[in-house]
XYZ file of C-alpha atoms in Angstrom:
635
model
C 144.397 124.321 48.849
C 144.796 124.298 44.853
C 141.689 124.029 42.716
C 142.337 120.437 41.339
C 142.561 119.189 44.982
C 139.528 121.378 46.116
C 137.342 119.685 43.208
C 138.232 116.269 44.087
C 137.215 116.611 47.897
C 134.163 118.431 46.863
C 133.453 115.499 44.288
C 134.156 112.941 47.262
C 132.024 114.206 49.422
C 129.210 114.704 46.786
C 129.334 110.924 45.854
C 129.201 109.822 49.569
C 125.966 111.719 50.188
C 122.781 110.181 48.981
C 120.740 112.453 47.865
C 117.284 111.049 47.905
C 118.341 110.080 51.975
C 119.441 113.705 52.412
C 116.626 115.471 51.088
C 114.152 112.738 52.033
C 115.290 113.423 55.509
C 113.526 117.300 55.022
C 110.897 116.660 52.301
C 108.486 113.745 51.885
C 109.291 112.093 48.770
C 107.602 109.289 46.775
C 108.927 107.494 43.797
C 108.078 108.412 40.321
C 109.649 106.203 37.772
C 113.760 106.696 38.160
C 112.972 109.863 39.936
C 111.538 110.838 43.433
C 108.862 114.070 43.610
C 107.561 116.073 46.542
C 106.397 119.397 47.704
C 108.951 121.802 47.121
C 110.353 123.370 50.657
C 111.145 126.795 49.121
C 107.599 127.711 48.144
C 104.059 127.053 48.983
C 102.392 124.356 46.530
C 99.374 121.886 46.519
C 100.927 119.901 43.643
C 104.208 118.268 43.817
C 106.759 119.984 41.606
C 110.163 119.191 43.336
C 112.083 116.336 41.721
C 115.021 114.335 42.717
C 117.387 112.590 40.218
C 119.486 109.957 42.013
C 121.070 109.133 38.695
C 122.490 112.584 38.234
C 122.777 113.724 41.832
C 120.700 116.767 41.446
C 117.541 118.202 42.345
C 114.838 121.161 40.611
C 111.708 122.637 41.460
C 109.536 123.151 38.148
C 107.422 125.643 40.109
C 109.952 128.098 41.546
C 112.965 126.986 39.349
C 115.464 126.353 41.980
C 117.706 123.602 41.653
C 121.225 121.932 42.208
C 123.281 119.276 43.948
C 123.451 118.367 47.871
C 125.446 121.215 48.245
C 123.014 123.727 46.750
C 119.976 121.855 48.845
C 121.748 122.662 52.108
C 122.690 125.827 51.051
C 119.544 127.006 50.309
C 117.411 125.372 52.851
C 119.774 126.270 55.774
C 120.979 129.683 54.834
C 124.779 128.021 54.650
C 127.705 129.285 52.909
C 129.335 126.377 50.614
C 132.328 125.756 52.900
C 129.952 124.922 55.804
C 127.782 123.145 53.571
C 130.892 121.135 52.597
C 131.829 120.433 56.396
C 128.182 119.402 57.265
C 128.079 116.719 54.456
C 131.669 115.686 54.849
C 130.809 115.061 58.841
C 127.699 113.175 57.758
C 129.666 110.702 55.308
C 132.559 110.248 57.677
C 135.379 112.094 55.390
C 138.183 113.824 56.936
C 138.605 117.436 55.416
C 142.276 118.458 54.586
C 143.388 121.060 57.095
C 143.566 123.788 54.284
C 139.770 123.205 54.288
C 139.327 124.328 58.025
C 139.645 127.380 59.520
C 142.914 127.878 62.278
C 140.188 127.482 65.156
C 138.027 124.874 63.659
C 140.116 122.069 65.846
C 139.202 123.307 69.251
C 135.834 124.152 68.162
C 135.312 120.450 67.045
C 136.672 118.802 70.089
C 134.349 121.147 72.039
C 131.419 120.176 70.026
C 132.403 116.523 70.165
C 132.330 116.808 74.135
C 128.907 118.258 74.331
C 127.463 115.821 71.701
C 129.045 112.974 74.246
C 127.540 114.723 77.092
C 124.426 115.275 75.448
C 124.186 111.153 74.905
C 124.920 110.372 78.395
C 122.718 112.855 79.974
C 119.751 111.752 77.897
C 120.637 108.177 78.250
C 120.809 108.877 82.117
C 117.375 109.904 82.058
C 116.267 106.257 81.778
C 113.829 106.584 78.746
C 115.010 103.773 76.825
C 118.186 101.586 75.952
C 120.924 103.309 76.767
C 123.689 104.304 73.780
C 125.393 106.785 75.354
C 128.822 106.102 77.107
C 128.418 105.269 80.838
C 124.710 106.305 80.548
C 122.559 103.943 82.771
C 119.363 104.443 84.423
C 120.401 106.288 87.853
C 118.645 106.448 91.271
C 117.702 109.680 90.851
C 116.424 109.691 87.208
C 112.862 108.643 88.321
C 112.753 111.702 90.456
C 113.625 113.557 86.921
C 111.021 111.758 84.746
C 108.179 112.504 87.519
C 109.169 116.130 86.934
C 109.012 116.101 83.450
C 105.860 114.343 83.730
C 104.213 116.725 85.877
C 104.940 119.365 83.644
C 103.032 117.026 81.125
C 106.029 116.097 79.064
C 106.592 112.635 77.725
C 107.837 110.873 74.602
C 108.176 111.950 71.779
C 109.187 115.261 72.876
C 111.450 114.739 75.472
C 113.614 112.631 72.765
C 112.698 115.661 70.031
C 114.783 117.949 72.077
C 117.170 115.662 73.460
C 116.506 116.650 77.289
C 118.382 114.707 80.093
C 119.427 114.550 83.555
C 122.600 114.975 85.348
C 123.234 112.323 88.353
C 123.491 113.836 91.784
C 127.192 112.414 92.403
C 130.157 114.745 91.701
C 131.762 112.875 88.665
C 129.188 110.677 86.852
C 129.919 112.710 83.799
C 133.598 112.922 84.365
C 133.966 109.278 84.622
C 131.922 108.167 81.617
C 134.109 110.572 79.292
C 137.632 110.026 80.948
C 138.385 107.515 78.231
C 137.123 109.193 75.289
C 138.140 112.711 75.963
C 140.931 114.689 78.002
C 140.104 116.450 80.926
C 141.172 119.962 79.207
C 138.747 119.501 76.655
C 135.834 118.869 79.101
C 136.743 122.094 80.933
C 137.184 123.986 77.957
C 133.227 123.087 77.220
C 132.371 124.176 80.496
C 131.340 120.451 81.379
C 133.427 120.096 84.674
C 135.116 122.543 86.920
C 138.629 122.376 88.480
C 139.030 121.991 91.881
C 139.892 124.693 94.279
C 143.061 122.939 95.435
C 143.990 122.089 91.762
C 143.974 117.887 92.517
C 141.386 117.166 89.849
C 137.809 118.233 88.408
C 134.198 117.725 89.306
C 131.047 117.755 87.057
C 129.508 121.093 86.772
C 125.706 119.761 86.053
C 124.440 117.902 88.809
C 120.860 116.663 89.914
C 119.455 118.930 87.082
C 117.050 118.275 83.983
C 119.316 119.284 81.119
C 118.422 120.822 77.895
C 121.068 120.922 75.275
C 121.686 124.416 73.191
C 122.208 123.962 69.758
C 123.621 126.241 67.394
C 122.269 127.118 64.213
C 124.495 124.177 62.495
C 122.836 121.635 64.694
C 125.464 120.894 67.117
C 125.336 120.972 70.705
C 127.037 124.304 71.736
C 126.136 124.102 75.618
C 123.363 123.103 77.830
C 120.672 124.762 80.099
C 119.953 123.131 83.366
C 117.198 123.228 85.948
C 117.069 121.935 89.417
C 114.791 119.523 90.680
C 115.277 120.046 94.147
C 113.833 123.247 95.442
C 116.620 123.871 97.612
C 119.180 123.597 94.995
C 120.335 127.134 93.859
C 120.299 128.560 91.353
C 117.056 127.399 90.137
C 118.598 127.515 86.360
C 122.332 127.368 85.436
C 124.011 127.607 81.911
C 127.236 126.447 80.578
C 129.897 129.110 80.933
C 130.958 131.107 78.055
C 133.079 129.030 75.979
C 134.595 129.225 72.316
C 131.447 128.002 70.893
C 128.818 128.855 73.751
C 127.938 132.334 73.296
C 124.343 132.714 74.832
C 123.921 135.987 73.671
C 124.065 134.553 70.264
C 122.133 131.393 70.649
C 118.472 130.687 70.337
C 117.173 127.544 71.768
C 115.480 125.191 69.693
C 116.588 127.154 66.538
C 117.277 123.889 64.344
C 114.162 122.268 65.325
C 112.212 125.016 64.633
C 113.564 125.779 61.040
C 110.898 124.100 59.256
C 108.192 125.509 60.904
C 109.726 128.965 60.239
C 110.215 128.456 56.873
C 106.560 127.270 56.585
C 105.042 130.265 58.293
C 107.586 132.925 57.398
C 107.681 133.960 61.143
C 109.257 132.898 64.499
C 107.767 132.829 67.914
C 110.355 134.157 70.295
C 109.203 132.900 73.728
C 111.439 133.229 77.364
C 111.742 129.546 78.461
C 113.148 126.466 77.390
C 109.804 124.549 78.679
C 107.624 127.099 76.562
C 109.406 126.349 73.562
C 109.123 122.434 74.338
C 104.980 122.798 74.938
C 104.681 125.423 71.872
C 106.141 122.770 69.479
C 104.058 119.869 70.996
C 100.917 122.044 70.755
C 101.542 122.408 66.852
C 103.666 125.912 67.083
C 106.558 124.490 65.334
C 108.080 127.687 65.057
C 108.921 128.649 68.268
C 112.413 129.609 69.965
C 113.454 131.264 73.090
C 116.620 133.122 74.343
C 119.047 131.196 76.926
C 118.084 132.992 79.883
C 118.960 136.512 78.914
C 117.228 139.665 77.226
C 117.452 139.288 73.517
C 120.764 140.619 71.873
C 121.860 142.411 68.398
C 123.548 139.204 67.863
C 120.219 136.943 68.065
C 118.206 139.712 66.298
C 120.751 139.366 63.352
C 120.557 135.607 63.322
C 116.935 135.992 62.613
C 117.414 138.624 60.045
C 119.857 136.559 58.402
C 116.474 134.024 58.085
C 114.457 136.553 56.295
C 111.357 136.031 58.534
C 109.077 138.396 60.958
C 109.303 137.961 64.930
C 106.254 137.701 67.127
C 107.432 138.055 70.585
C 105.199 135.845 73.227
C 106.276 137.124 76.504
C 104.621 136.625 80.215
C 101.978 139.345 80.755
C 103.995 140.338 84.089
C 105.947 143.484 84.429
C 108.863 141.421 84.119
C 107.440 140.299 80.754
C 106.518 143.786 79.669
C 109.921 145.320 80.116
C 111.741 142.278 78.514
C 109.353 142.822 75.566
C 110.228 146.541 75.298
C 114.137 145.789 75.739
C 113.649 143.282 72.495
C 112.555 145.862 70.590
C 116.024 147.946 70.271
C 117.834 144.965 69.018
C 115.109 143.796 66.307
C 114.483 147.070 65.301
C 118.015 147.701 64.589
C 118.466 144.619 62.605
C 115.498 145.331 60.039
C 113.051 142.794 61.175
C 108.942 143.188 61.335
C 107.635 142.785 64.931
C 104.184 141.746 66.549
C 104.004 141.304 70.167
C 101.476 139.492 72.354
C 101.538 139.506 76.107
C 99.802 136.578 77.959
C 97.294 137.227 80.919
C 99.130 138.173 84.064
C 100.608 134.959 85.745
C 100.904 132.852 82.582
C 103.445 131.772 80.345
C 103.213 130.026 76.798
C 103.676 126.474 79.196
C 100.984 127.227 81.662
C 98.497 128.588 79.440
C 98.710 125.769 76.737
C 98.336 123.294 79.436
C 95.265 125.341 81.189
C 93.562 126.535 77.787
C 94.620 124.579 75.044
C 96.346 125.263 71.372
C 92.966 126.642 69.939
C 92.773 129.484 72.607
C 96.637 130.451 71.796
C 95.992 130.525 68.131
C 92.923 132.973 68.563
C 95.156 135.085 70.826
C 97.895 135.211 68.180
C 95.638 136.629 65.805
C 95.152 139.568 68.385
C 98.958 140.395 68.246
C 99.887 143.997 68.279
C 102.545 145.652 65.907
C 105.043 147.875 67.688
C 103.203 151.631 67.763
C 99.916 149.688 69.025
C 101.777 147.975 71.652
C 103.180 151.006 72.752
C 99.918 153.067 72.760
C 98.159 150.485 74.822
C 99.932 147.481 75.823
C 102.980 148.697 77.743
C 103.063 149.814 81.450
C 104.699 153.432 81.477
C 107.886 153.772 83.649
C 107.694 154.608 87.248
C 107.037 158.514 87.719
C 106.272 158.998 83.893
C 103.152 160.645 82.767
C 102.908 157.706 80.512
C 101.940 158.758 76.728
C 104.948 161.137 76.194
C 107.075 158.372 77.372
C 105.512 155.879 74.861
C 105.577 158.499 72.052
C 109.683 159.073 72.810
C 110.037 155.389 72.916
C 108.474 155.110 69.565
C 110.707 158.066 68.243
C 113.671 156.406 69.567
C 112.838 152.911 67.816
C 112.187 154.944 64.394
C 115.554 156.244 64.599
C 117.203 152.762 64.725
C 115.448 152.044 61.003
C 117.761 152.419 58.158
C 115.107 151.613 55.382
C 113.328 154.972 54.827
C 110.232 153.102 53.332
C 110.020 150.955 56.155
C 110.537 153.885 58.561
C 107.877 155.935 57.121
C 105.319 153.075 57.155
C 105.550 152.628 60.979
C 105.657 156.070 61.472
C 102.460 156.892 59.851
C 101.104 153.830 61.777
C 102.689 155.383 64.975
C 100.804 158.917 64.288
C 97.393 156.885 63.695
C 97.475 155.469 67.200
C 98.689 157.979 69.225
C 96.333 160.387 67.329
C 99.633 162.901 66.330
C 100.054 164.468 63.091
C 102.587 162.857 60.590
C 104.811 166.021 60.512
C 104.812 166.273 64.320
C 106.090 162.846 64.576
C 108.615 163.316 61.809
C 110.138 166.281 63.237
C 110.686 164.587 66.735
C 112.196 161.713 64.700
C 114.635 164.222 62.582
C 115.285 166.302 65.629
C 116.711 162.876 67.671
C 119.016 162.668 64.388
C 120.538 165.648 64.860
C 121.231 165.212 68.665
C 118.311 167.402 69.444
C 115.753 167.045 72.060
C 112.975 167.222 69.040
C 109.566 168.800 69.164
C 108.419 170.246 72.342
C 106.535 168.087 74.944
C 103.109 169.981 74.621
C 103.150 169.521 70.855
C 104.249 166.096 70.961
C 101.588 164.679 73.159
C 98.726 166.980 72.026
C 96.379 164.794 69.995
C 95.616 165.861 66.154
C 92.925 165.440 64.141
C 93.370 162.041 63.450
C 92.884 160.797 66.818
C 90.315 158.041 67.240
C 90.156 154.571 66.038
C 93.036 152.936 64.256
C 92.551 152.926 60.440
C 94.955 152.412 57.462
C 96.167 155.539 55.207
C 95.350 156.378 52.182
C 97.414 157.255 48.912
C 95.990 160.667 48.968
C 96.867 161.508 52.856
C 100.406 160.102 52.144
C 101.017 162.766 49.252
C 99.490 165.678 50.680
C 100.882 164.941 54.118
C 104.246 163.931 52.539
C 104.589 167.447 51.277
C 104.065 169.626 54.411
C 106.438 166.943 56.244
C 109.072 167.174 53.893
C 109.340 171.070 53.821
C 108.717 171.324 57.561
C 111.202 168.691 58.451
C 113.967 170.183 56.087
C 113.760 173.709 56.966
C 115.389 173.138 60.122
C 118.748 171.976 58.333
C 120.770 174.842 57.752
C 123.886 173.003 56.121
C 124.132 170.345 53.146
C 125.016 166.845 54.134
C 128.995 166.546 54.008
C 128.948 163.932 51.484
C 129.434 166.055 48.116
C 128.334 163.226 45.856
C 124.817 163.424 47.934
C 124.939 167.310 47.419
C 125.358 167.364 43.728
C 122.661 164.486 43.246
C 120.332 166.316 45.552
C 120.702 169.683 43.811
C 120.424 168.367 40.302
C 117.356 166.264 41.333
C 115.730 169.604 42.211
C 116.994 171.568 39.298
C 117.338 169.395 36.445
C 114.328 167.120 35.088
C 116.539 164.596 33.503
C 118.670 163.935 36.799
C 115.084 163.885 38.394
C 113.645 161.458 36.235
C 116.721 158.936 36.560
C 116.853 159.024 40.259
C 113.018 158.045 40.343
C 114.245 155.209 38.263
C 116.878 154.067 40.441
C 114.431 154.092 43.658
C 113.767 157.707 44.481
C 114.425 159.019 48.157
C 116.141 155.558 48.915
C 118.932 156.578 46.677
C 120.325 158.937 49.558
C 121.725 158.005 52.601
C 120.952 161.291 54.626
C 117.721 161.440 56.374
C 117.225 165.031 56.000
C 117.691 164.733 52.085
C 115.199 161.755 51.835
C 112.438 163.956 53.789
C 113.202 166.766 51.446
C 113.005 165.344 48.286
C 110.301 162.326 48.857
C 107.383 164.484 48.397
C 108.511 165.281 45.173
C 109.434 161.750 44.325
C 105.917 160.525 45.575
C 104.109 163.178 43.082
C 106.400 162.093 40.201
C 107.604 165.151 39.171
C 110.313 167.682 40.385
C 109.394 171.376 41.653
C 107.810 173.730 39.166
C 110.132 177.063 39.324
C 107.492 178.530 41.550
C 107.382 175.959 43.615
C 111.233 175.667 44.086
C 111.460 179.307 44.907
C 108.939 178.704 47.686
C 111.028 176.028 48.754
C 114.148 177.744 48.700
C 112.207 180.217 50.974
C 111.177 177.958 53.798
C 114.384 175.616 53.357
C 117.973 176.621 54.091
C 119.172 173.304 53.083
C 117.502 173.840 49.701
C 119.168 177.099 49.412
C 122.780 175.632 50.180
C 122.312 172.998 47.685
C 121.445 174.997 44.784
C 124.003 177.819 45.640
C 126.605 174.894 45.539
C 125.613 173.560 42.579
C 124.962 176.429 39.691
C 123.506 174.087 37.393
C 123.879 174.624 33.371
C 120.671 175.531 32.255
C 121.682 174.400 28.821
C 122.881 171.026 29.686
C 121.023 168.120 27.318
C 118.667 165.833 29.198
C 120.489 162.724 28.494
C 123.481 164.195 29.678
C 121.789 165.067 32.962
C 120.323 161.853 33.442
C 123.629 159.727 32.730
C 125.811 161.969 35.342
C 122.567 161.644 37.959
C 122.921 157.781 37.068
C 126.669 157.852 37.841
C 125.880 159.540 41.106
C 123.447 156.972 42.288
C 125.790 154.323 41.542
C 128.865 156.043 43.456
C 126.710 156.393 46.420
C 125.577 152.875 46.455
C 129.326 151.814 45.660
C 130.108 153.844 48.975
C 127.306 152.332 50.887
C 128.422 148.740 49.899
C 132.241 149.584 50.807
C 131.462 150.809 54.216
C 129.367 147.576 54.720
C 132.052 145.309 53.283
C 134.642 146.843 55.857
C 131.920 146.472 58.651
C 132.021 142.840 57.851
C 135.808 142.479 57.417
C 135.585 143.730 61.344
C 132.994 141.327 62.218
C 134.460 138.029 60.435
C 137.572 138.624 62.606
C 135.613 138.710 65.753
C 133.529 135.776 64.708
C 136.818 133.912 63.581
C 138.130 134.508 67.230
C 135.154 133.677 68.957
C 134.503 130.196 66.830
C 131.094 131.666 65.842
C 130.453 129.323 62.548
C 126.917 130.581 62.332
C 127.575 134.116 62.373
C 130.645 133.558 60.319
C 128.618 131.441 57.579
C 126.170 134.421 57.262
C 128.809 137.066 57.064
C 130.802 134.899 54.350
C 127.520 135.046 52.340
C 126.701 138.654 52.538
C 130.354 139.360 52.071
C 129.828 137.553 48.530
C 126.778 139.350 47.816
C 128.523 142.411 48.214
C 131.181 141.759 46.030
C 128.856 140.538 43.295
C 127.124 144.092 43.403
C 130.468 145.798 43.479
C 131.439 144.160 40.421
C 127.762 144.731 38.859
C 128.277 148.353 39.815
C 131.578 148.537 38.069
C 130.381 147.268 34.875
C 127.525 149.246 34.787
C 129.651 152.585 35.304
C 132.654 151.432 32.968
C 129.563 150.565 30.282
C 128.007 154.192 30.855
C 131.367 155.932 30.347
C 131.717 154.143 27.112
C 128.387 154.872 25.935
C 129.246 158.735 26.771
C 132.576 158.658 25.348
């Protein structure tokens, strides 16, 4: 689409959107002259500083300085890309976007979403709670049993409607007959709503005599359904929609659109295991709760949460299955870079049953005692069968530490792990580094023997981090006999060790975090912590202990006459080049993930990846301009 036509579409959608109505659905607004005011949804405040000006179709917060139009509001609040915000508002306004504005798979995706929306309305109306607004929806004979079941679990209005819970009638073709005049059977089959008969003579309803829980994508559109049997004889007890172009249960979280306001308010998401758990949590005031869709938590679900920039609290059942589920969830959550706390309920309890028995106050008190991951592994998790226990738990923590890319976060959790297990930091660090080199790490006896720090868990002090870090840095690096393969990293590390200008520049750019190599990070971090490079005698001592240091300096042959500013300038450019490489590698990964997301029709993932692609391109452009400017100054 040409630029002019794109602008025309954007203006049409903007003009057709009532900005006060749109924002008023998410923010409590009151009139103030020709404008409207409310509490800003993007930061915490007690006095309203968020203003909506309908005459100009803009909003602005005088507290956090954020502002924009209707597109900017959705993009900021729901973390959407512009194309996705455009589609949401166009659908809301009833405006058909030109084909150029839609992806190649959008047509079939939209048809499936439409089929699911109609099915949701039919199921909800079939439950018979109020007037039927769905095609073919009426009060069926078995609906009373469905309502009685929900009532027995303590669920009534408004929560049944808030989560759009429904009921599938007992017959074989209730939904099929209701939607036949509205949708082709092929679309209903693609959506997983009906199943082709074995003899090929027709179709029948997939869901029959079950409570239906609509599962929405991050955009709010219905991607599929989870269904629970009412009759004890019906198997399976839980039945999900099959995998479809829009329903990938490993990429969806039940209740996410409903939970988003609570997640923004608290900065945290509560992850439970069941649909009824989520409904109960929301009904009791825990409005930041979601659940997986009958599977273990996946890396795609963890990445979805990571894009929302929140921390995670796992709230699982306290039985053996709950412990195992919590432990399995740690790998994807750590890989996605999320901060995690865990709370296991008493054995035999789930969030739904616990809240019904004890009330929200009791759960709030328990949530205050949620454990961080090292403490959970040290005291709350059950050792594997036939395992002595503590060693397995320490090695489990070592494995998780190896998944953390952020060196600062990895070091903080490592220190915490050393405290709760009563180990020396250097021992735990050596195990992590040994795992990274493909070795078994520290010997078993050294790993599980408590050090002087054993005892009550306490915070670490700055003094301890300097002394302990230095010892750990020398010890950890001494086993590496070759320098990292990246010549840029080798050169930069050598200059940091031997040139004060290079050292000062790298300190200014972020210290050890400038390096991709874990070995180099641990070698150099002690000196960055102390704010100076090694003195000559310290460097000689380090070379005697560390083969890695000898290799770096032997390769470099630094010029002792080099001017301080020249050294800093060259180090600065090396830092930029390392960052550029990191960004280009990630951009290639995003390119491949975008292709997969496009093929699978995963709109939320595609939106998040597109936003990250834009951010990386902006950073690369900024780096290029910095390098050009430095070179022109040097010339």
